[in-house]
Coordinates of C-alpha atoms and ligand atoms in Angstrom, one line a residue:
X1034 CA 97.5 24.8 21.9
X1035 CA 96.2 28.7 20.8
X1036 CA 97.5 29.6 17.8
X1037 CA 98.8 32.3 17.8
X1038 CA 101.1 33.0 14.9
X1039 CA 100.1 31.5 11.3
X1040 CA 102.1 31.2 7.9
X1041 CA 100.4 31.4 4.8
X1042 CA 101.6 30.7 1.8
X1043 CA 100.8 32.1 -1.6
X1044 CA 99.0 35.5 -1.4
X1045 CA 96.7 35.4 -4.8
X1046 CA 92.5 35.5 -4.6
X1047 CA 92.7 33.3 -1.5
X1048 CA 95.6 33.8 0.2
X1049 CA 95.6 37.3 0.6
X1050 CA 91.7 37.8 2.1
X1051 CA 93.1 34.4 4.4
X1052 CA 96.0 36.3 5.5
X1053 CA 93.8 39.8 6.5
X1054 CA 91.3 37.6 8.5
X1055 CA 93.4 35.6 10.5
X1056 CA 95.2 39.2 11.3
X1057 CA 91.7 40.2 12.2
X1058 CA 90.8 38.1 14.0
X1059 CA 94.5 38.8 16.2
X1060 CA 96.7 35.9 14.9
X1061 CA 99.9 37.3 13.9
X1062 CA 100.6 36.5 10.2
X1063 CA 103.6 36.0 7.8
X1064 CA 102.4 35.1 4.9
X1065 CA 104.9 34.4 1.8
X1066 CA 105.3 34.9 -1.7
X1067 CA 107.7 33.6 -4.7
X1068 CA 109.3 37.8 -5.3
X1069 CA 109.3 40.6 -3.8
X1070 CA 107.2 42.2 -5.8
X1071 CA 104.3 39.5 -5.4
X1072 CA 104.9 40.1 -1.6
X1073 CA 104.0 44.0 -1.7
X1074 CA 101.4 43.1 -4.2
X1075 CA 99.4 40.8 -1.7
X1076 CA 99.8 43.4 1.5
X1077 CA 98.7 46.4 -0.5
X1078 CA 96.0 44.0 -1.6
X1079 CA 95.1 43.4 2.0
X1080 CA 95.7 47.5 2.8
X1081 CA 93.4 48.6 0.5
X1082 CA 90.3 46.2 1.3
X1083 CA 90.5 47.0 4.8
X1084 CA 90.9 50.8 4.1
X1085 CA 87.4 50.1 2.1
X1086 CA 85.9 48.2 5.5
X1087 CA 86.7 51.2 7.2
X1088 CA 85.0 53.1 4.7
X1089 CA 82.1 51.1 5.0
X1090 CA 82.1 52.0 8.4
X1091 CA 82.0 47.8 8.8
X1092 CA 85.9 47.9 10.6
X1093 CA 87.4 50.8 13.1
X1094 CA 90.5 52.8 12.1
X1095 CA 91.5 50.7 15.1
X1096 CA 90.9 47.1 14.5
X1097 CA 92.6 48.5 11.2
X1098 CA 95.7 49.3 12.4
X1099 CA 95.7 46.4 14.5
X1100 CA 95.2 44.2 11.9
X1101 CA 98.2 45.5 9.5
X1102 CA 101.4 45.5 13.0
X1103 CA 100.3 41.8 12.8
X1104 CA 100.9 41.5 9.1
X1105 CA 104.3 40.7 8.0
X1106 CA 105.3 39.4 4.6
X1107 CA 108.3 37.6 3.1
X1108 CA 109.8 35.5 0.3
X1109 CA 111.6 33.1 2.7
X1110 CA 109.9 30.0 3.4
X1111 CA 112.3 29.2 6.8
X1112 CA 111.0 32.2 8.5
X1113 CA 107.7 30.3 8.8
X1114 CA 109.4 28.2 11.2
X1115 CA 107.8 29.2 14.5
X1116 CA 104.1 28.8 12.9
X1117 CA 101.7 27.6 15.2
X1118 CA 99.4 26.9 12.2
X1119 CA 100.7 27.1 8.2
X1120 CA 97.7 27.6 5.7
X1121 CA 98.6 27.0 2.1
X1122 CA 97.0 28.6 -0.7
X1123 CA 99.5 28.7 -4.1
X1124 CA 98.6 27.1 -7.2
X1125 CA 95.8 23.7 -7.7
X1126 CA 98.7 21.6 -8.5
X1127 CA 99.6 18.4 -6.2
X1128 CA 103.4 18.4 -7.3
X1129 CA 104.0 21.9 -6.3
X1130 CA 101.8 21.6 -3.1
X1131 CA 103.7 18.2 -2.4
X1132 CA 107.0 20.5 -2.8
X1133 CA 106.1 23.0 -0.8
X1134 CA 104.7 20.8 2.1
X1135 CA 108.1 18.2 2.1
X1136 CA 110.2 21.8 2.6
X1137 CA 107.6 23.2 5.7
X1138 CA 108.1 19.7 7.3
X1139 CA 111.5 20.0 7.5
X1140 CA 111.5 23.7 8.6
X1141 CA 108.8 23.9 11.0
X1142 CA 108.7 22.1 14.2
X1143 CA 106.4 18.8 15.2
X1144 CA 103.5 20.5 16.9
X1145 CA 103.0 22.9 13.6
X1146 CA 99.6 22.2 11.9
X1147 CA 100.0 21.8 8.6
X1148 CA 96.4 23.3 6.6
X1149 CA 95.8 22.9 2.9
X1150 CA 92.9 25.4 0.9
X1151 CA 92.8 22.9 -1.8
X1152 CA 89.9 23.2 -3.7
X1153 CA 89.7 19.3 -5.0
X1154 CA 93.3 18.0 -4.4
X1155 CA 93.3 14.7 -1.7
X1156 CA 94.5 16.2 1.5
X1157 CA 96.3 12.4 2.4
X1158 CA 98.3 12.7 -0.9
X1159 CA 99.7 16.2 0.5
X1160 CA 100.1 15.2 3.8
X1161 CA 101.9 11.8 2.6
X1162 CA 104.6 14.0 1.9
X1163 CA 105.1 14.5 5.4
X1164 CA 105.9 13.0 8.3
X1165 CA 103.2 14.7 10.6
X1166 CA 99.9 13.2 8.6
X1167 CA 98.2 13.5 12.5
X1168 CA 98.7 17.0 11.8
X1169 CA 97.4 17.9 8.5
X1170 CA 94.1 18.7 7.4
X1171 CA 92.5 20.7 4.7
X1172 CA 90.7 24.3 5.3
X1173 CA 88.7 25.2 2.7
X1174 CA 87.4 28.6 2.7
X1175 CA 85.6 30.7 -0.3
X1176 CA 86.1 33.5 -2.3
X1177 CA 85.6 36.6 -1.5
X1178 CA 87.5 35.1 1.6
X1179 CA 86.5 38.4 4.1
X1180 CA 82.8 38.1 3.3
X1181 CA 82.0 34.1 2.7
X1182 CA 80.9 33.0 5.7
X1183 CA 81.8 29.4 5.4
X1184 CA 85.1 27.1 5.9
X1185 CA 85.2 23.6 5.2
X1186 CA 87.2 21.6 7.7
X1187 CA 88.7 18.2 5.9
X1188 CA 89.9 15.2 7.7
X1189 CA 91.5 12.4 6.6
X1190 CA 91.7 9.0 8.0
X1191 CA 94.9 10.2 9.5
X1192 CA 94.0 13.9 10.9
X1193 CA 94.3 13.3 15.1
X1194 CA 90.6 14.1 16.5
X1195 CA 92.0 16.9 18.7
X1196 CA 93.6 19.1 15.6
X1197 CA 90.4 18.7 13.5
X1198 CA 88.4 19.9 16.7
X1199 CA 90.6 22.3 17.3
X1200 CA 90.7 23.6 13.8
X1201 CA 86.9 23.7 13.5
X1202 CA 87.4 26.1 16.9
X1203 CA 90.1 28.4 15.1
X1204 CA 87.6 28.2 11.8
X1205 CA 84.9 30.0 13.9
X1206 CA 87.5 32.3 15.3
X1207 CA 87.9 33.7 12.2
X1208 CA 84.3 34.5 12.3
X1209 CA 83.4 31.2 9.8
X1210 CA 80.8 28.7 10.2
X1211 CA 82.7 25.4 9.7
X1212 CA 81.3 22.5 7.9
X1213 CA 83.0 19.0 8.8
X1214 CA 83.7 16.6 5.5
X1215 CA 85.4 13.7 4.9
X1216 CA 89.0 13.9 2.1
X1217 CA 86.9 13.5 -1.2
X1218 CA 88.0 15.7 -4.0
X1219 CA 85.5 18.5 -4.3
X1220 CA 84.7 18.4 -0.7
X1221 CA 80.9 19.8 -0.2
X1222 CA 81.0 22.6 -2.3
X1223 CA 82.8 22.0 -5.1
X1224 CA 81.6 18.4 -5.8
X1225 CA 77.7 20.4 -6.3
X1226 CA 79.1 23.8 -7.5
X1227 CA 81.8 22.3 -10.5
X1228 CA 79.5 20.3 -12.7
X1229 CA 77.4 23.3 -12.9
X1230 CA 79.9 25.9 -13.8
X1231 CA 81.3 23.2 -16.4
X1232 CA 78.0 22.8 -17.6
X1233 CA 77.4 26.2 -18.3
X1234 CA 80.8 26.7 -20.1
X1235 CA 79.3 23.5 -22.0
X1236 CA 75.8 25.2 -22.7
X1237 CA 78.0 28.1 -24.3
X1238 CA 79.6 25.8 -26.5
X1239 CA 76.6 24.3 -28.0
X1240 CA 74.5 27.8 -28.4
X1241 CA 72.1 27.7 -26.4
X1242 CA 72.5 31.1 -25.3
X1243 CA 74.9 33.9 -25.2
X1244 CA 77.4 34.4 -22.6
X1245 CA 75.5 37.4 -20.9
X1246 CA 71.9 35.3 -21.5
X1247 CA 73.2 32.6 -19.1
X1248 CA 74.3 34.5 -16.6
X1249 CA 71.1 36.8 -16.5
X1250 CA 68.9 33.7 -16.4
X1251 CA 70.9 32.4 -13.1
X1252 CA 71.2 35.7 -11.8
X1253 CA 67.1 36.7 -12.5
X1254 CA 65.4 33.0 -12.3
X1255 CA 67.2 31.5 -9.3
X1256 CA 68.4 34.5 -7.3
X1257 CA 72.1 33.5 -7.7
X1258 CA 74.5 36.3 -6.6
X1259 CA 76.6 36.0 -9.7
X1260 CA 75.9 33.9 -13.1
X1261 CA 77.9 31.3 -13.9
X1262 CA 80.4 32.5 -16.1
X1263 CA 80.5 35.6 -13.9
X1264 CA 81.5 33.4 -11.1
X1265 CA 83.7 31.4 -13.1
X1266 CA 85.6 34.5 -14.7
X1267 CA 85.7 35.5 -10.3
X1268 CA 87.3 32.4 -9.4
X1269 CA 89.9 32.1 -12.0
X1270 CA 89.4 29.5 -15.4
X1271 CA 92.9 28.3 -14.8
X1272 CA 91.5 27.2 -11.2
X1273 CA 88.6 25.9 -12.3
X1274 CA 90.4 24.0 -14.9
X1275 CA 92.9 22.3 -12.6
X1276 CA 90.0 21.7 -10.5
X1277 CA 88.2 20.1 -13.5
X1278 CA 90.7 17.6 -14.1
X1279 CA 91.6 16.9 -10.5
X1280 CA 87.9 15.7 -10.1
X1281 CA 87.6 14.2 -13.5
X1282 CA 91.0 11.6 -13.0
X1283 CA 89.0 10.7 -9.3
X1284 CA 85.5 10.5 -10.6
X1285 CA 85.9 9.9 -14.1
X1286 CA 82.3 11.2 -14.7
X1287 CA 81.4 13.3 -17.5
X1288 CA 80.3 16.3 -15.2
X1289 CA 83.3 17.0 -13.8
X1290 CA 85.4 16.9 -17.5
X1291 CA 86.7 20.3 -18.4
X1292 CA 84.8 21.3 -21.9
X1293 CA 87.6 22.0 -24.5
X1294 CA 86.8 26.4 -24.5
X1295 CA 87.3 26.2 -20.8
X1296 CA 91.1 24.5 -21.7
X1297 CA 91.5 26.8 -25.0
X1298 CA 90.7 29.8 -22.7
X1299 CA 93.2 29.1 -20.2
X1300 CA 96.0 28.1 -23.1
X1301 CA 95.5 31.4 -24.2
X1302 CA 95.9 33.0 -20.5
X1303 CA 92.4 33.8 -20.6
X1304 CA 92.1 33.2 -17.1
X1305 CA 89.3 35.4 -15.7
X1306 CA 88.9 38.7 -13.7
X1307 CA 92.3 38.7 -12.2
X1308 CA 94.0 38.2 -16.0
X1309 CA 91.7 41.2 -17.0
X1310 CA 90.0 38.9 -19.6
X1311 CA 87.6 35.6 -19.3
X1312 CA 84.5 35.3 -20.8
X1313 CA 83.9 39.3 -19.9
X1314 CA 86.7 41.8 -21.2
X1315 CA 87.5 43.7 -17.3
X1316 CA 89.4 46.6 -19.3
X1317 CA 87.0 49.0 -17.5
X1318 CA 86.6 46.6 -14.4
X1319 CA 83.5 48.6 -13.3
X1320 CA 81.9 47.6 -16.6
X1321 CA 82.9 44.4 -17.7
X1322 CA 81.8 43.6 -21.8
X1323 CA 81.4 39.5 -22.7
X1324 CA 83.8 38.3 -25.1
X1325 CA 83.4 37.3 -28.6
X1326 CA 83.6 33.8 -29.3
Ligands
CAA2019 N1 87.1 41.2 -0.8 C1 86.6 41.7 0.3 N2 85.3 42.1 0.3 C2 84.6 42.1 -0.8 C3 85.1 41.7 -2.0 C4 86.5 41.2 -2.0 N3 87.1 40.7 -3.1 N4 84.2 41.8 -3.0 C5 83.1 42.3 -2.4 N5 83.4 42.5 -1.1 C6 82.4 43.0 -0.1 C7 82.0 44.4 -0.4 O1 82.9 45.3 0.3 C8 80.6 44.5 0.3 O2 80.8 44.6 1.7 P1 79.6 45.4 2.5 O3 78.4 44.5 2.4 O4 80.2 45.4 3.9 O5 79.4 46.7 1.9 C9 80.1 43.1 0.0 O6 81.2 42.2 -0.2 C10 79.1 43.1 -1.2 O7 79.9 43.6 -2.3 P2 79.3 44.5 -3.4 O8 78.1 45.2 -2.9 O9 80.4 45.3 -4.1 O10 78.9 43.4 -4.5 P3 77.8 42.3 -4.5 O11 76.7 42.6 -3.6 O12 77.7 41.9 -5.9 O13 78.6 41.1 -3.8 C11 79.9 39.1 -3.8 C12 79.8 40.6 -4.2 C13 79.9 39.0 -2.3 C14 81.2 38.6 -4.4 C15 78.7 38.4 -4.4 O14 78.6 38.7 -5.8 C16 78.7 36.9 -4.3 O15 78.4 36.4 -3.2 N6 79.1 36.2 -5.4 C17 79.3 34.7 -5.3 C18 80.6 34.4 -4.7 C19 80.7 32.9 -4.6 O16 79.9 32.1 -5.1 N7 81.9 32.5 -4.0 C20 82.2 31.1 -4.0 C21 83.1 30.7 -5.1 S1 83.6 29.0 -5.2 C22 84.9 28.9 -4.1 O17 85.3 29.9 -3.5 C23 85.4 27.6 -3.9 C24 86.4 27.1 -4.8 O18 87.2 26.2 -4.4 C25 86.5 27.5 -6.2
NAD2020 P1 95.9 32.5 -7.5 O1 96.4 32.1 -8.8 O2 95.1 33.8 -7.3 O3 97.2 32.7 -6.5 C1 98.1 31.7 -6.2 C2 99.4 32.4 -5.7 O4 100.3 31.4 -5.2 C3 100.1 33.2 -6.7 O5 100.2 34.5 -6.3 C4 101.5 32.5 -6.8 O6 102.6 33.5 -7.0 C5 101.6 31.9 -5.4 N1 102.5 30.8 -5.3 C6 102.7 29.8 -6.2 N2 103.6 28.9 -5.7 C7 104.0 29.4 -4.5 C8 104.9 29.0 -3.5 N3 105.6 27.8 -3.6 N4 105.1 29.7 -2.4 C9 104.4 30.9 -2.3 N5 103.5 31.3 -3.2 C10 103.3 30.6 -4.3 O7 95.1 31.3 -6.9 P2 94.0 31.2 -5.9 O8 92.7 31.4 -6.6 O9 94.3 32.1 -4.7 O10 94.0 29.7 -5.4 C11 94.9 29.2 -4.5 C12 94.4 27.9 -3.9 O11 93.1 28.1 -3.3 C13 94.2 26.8 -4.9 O12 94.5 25.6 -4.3 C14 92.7 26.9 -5.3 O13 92.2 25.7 -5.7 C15 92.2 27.3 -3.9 N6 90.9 27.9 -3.9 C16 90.6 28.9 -4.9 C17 89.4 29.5 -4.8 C18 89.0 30.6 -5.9 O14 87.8 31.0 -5.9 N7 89.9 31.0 -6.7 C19 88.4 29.2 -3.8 C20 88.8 28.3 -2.8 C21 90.0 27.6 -2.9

């Protein structure tokens, strides 16, 4: 089956840079949001980072303008009906994905693929809330979604062979290099990457250094991209946090507990770059200044 036309739903961090490369790479896309305003949020979102592509000179004023007739957006989940392939990507919580999954099965027809971009949840508790468990699988991609390079494609015991092959096809349509793994929470990525933001949050909170000392020393000493409260602020704490706790109840190892600043943070809406405040104050976004703690 080509897909052809794909839902996506939520368009946050990882929604919206999902929704602009599967219209790049010629799906047509409807991607929803809870209001209105979210809706025009995400697409002017999407407008403006592939105005800056074309900037770049990296994308033609023409794949541009391709790109946005195939982007539609709406706050009506029925419309996703006719989906070849929905995506999810709203909020690391199982109840609301399990919601929003038991409503698409009922909308959408039997062939529709059903794709979570869970970060830790277990894909076989999502798609138990389904009647198409053959069809579901998880599609983890990263953030900055237009430049990461990788997608994780999850099975579960229950994903049909064909639509995880067929998947890992449409991942490296997208221009992603998929990785196969099993449903674990934490996947690849995460299951290496989490403990070590945690731990850094944890270094914090005993003194070892200040917030912009750990970050240098994983920026300068290991030739990371981004430290780790950088990355952190980047990703979202509230993310992180859910994520924390997902892999904490599965695991119940101490690396994957969410230190109590990363949960006092969040209670106070602290929740990184897209709050405007983390462990960096984003006021002036082009020059971010560390918090006091
Ligand atoms: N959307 C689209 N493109 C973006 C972007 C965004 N949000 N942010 C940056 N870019 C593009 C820029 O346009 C630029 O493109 P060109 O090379 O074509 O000019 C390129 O990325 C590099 O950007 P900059 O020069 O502005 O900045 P940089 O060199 O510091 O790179 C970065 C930015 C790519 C984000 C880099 O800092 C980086 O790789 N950081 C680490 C990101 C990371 O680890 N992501 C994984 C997070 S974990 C996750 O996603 C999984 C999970 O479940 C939590
Ligand atoms: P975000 O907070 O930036 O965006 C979530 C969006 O979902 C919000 O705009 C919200 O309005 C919307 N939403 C909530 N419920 C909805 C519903 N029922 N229908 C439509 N929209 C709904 O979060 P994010 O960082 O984009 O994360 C989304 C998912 O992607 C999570 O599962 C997260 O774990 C995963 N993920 C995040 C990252 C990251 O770096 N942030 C990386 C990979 C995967």
């Amino acid at each position: 089956m080509a897909i052809e036309k794909v839902g996506v739903v939520g368009c946050g961090l990882m929604g919206s840079g999902i929704t602009q490369v599967c219209a790049q790479a010629g799906c047509s896309v409807l991607m929803r949001e809870v209001s209105p305003e979210l809706v025009e949020k995400g697409l002017r979102g999407i407008e403006k980072n592939l105005a800056r592509m074309v900037e770049k000179g990296t994308l033609s004023a023409a794949e541009r303008e391709r790109a946005l007739t195939r982007l539609l957006g709406t706050t009506r989940l029925d419309e996703l009906k006719d989906c070849d392939l929905v995506i999810e990507a709203i909020v690391e919580q199982l109840p609301a994905k399990r919601e929003l999954f038991s409503s698409l099965d009922s909308i959408c027809g039997p062939q529709t693929i059903f794709a979570s971009n869970t970060s830790s949840i277990s894909i076989t508790e999502m798609a138990s809330a389904t009647k198409r468990p053959g069809r579901f699988l998880g599609l983890h991609f990263f953030n900055p979604v237009p430049v990461m390079k990788l997608v994780e494609v999850i099975r579960t015991i229950a994903t049909d062979a064909a639509v995880f092959d067929e998947m890992v096809e449409f991942g490296k349509r997208l221009g992603k290099t998929p990785v196969c793994t099993s449903d674990r929470p934490g996947f690849i990525v995460n299951r290496l990457l989490v403990p070590y933001l945690l731990d850094a949050v944890r270094a914090l909170e005993e003194g070892v250094a200040s917030i912009v000392d750990v970050d240098q020393s994983m920026k300068l000493g290991c030739g990371h991209p981004m430290g780790p409260l950088t990355l952190l602020d980047f990703v979202g704490l509230d993310t992180t946090y859910y994520i924390a706790n997902v892999m904490f109840d599965e695991f119940k190892e101490r690396r994957f507990a969410p230190p109590p600043l990363l949960k006092r943070m969040v209670l106070a809406g602290w929740n990184g770059r897209k709050a405007g405040r983390g462990f960096y104050d984003y006021s002036d976004p082009k020059n971010p200044k560390p918090i006091e703690l």
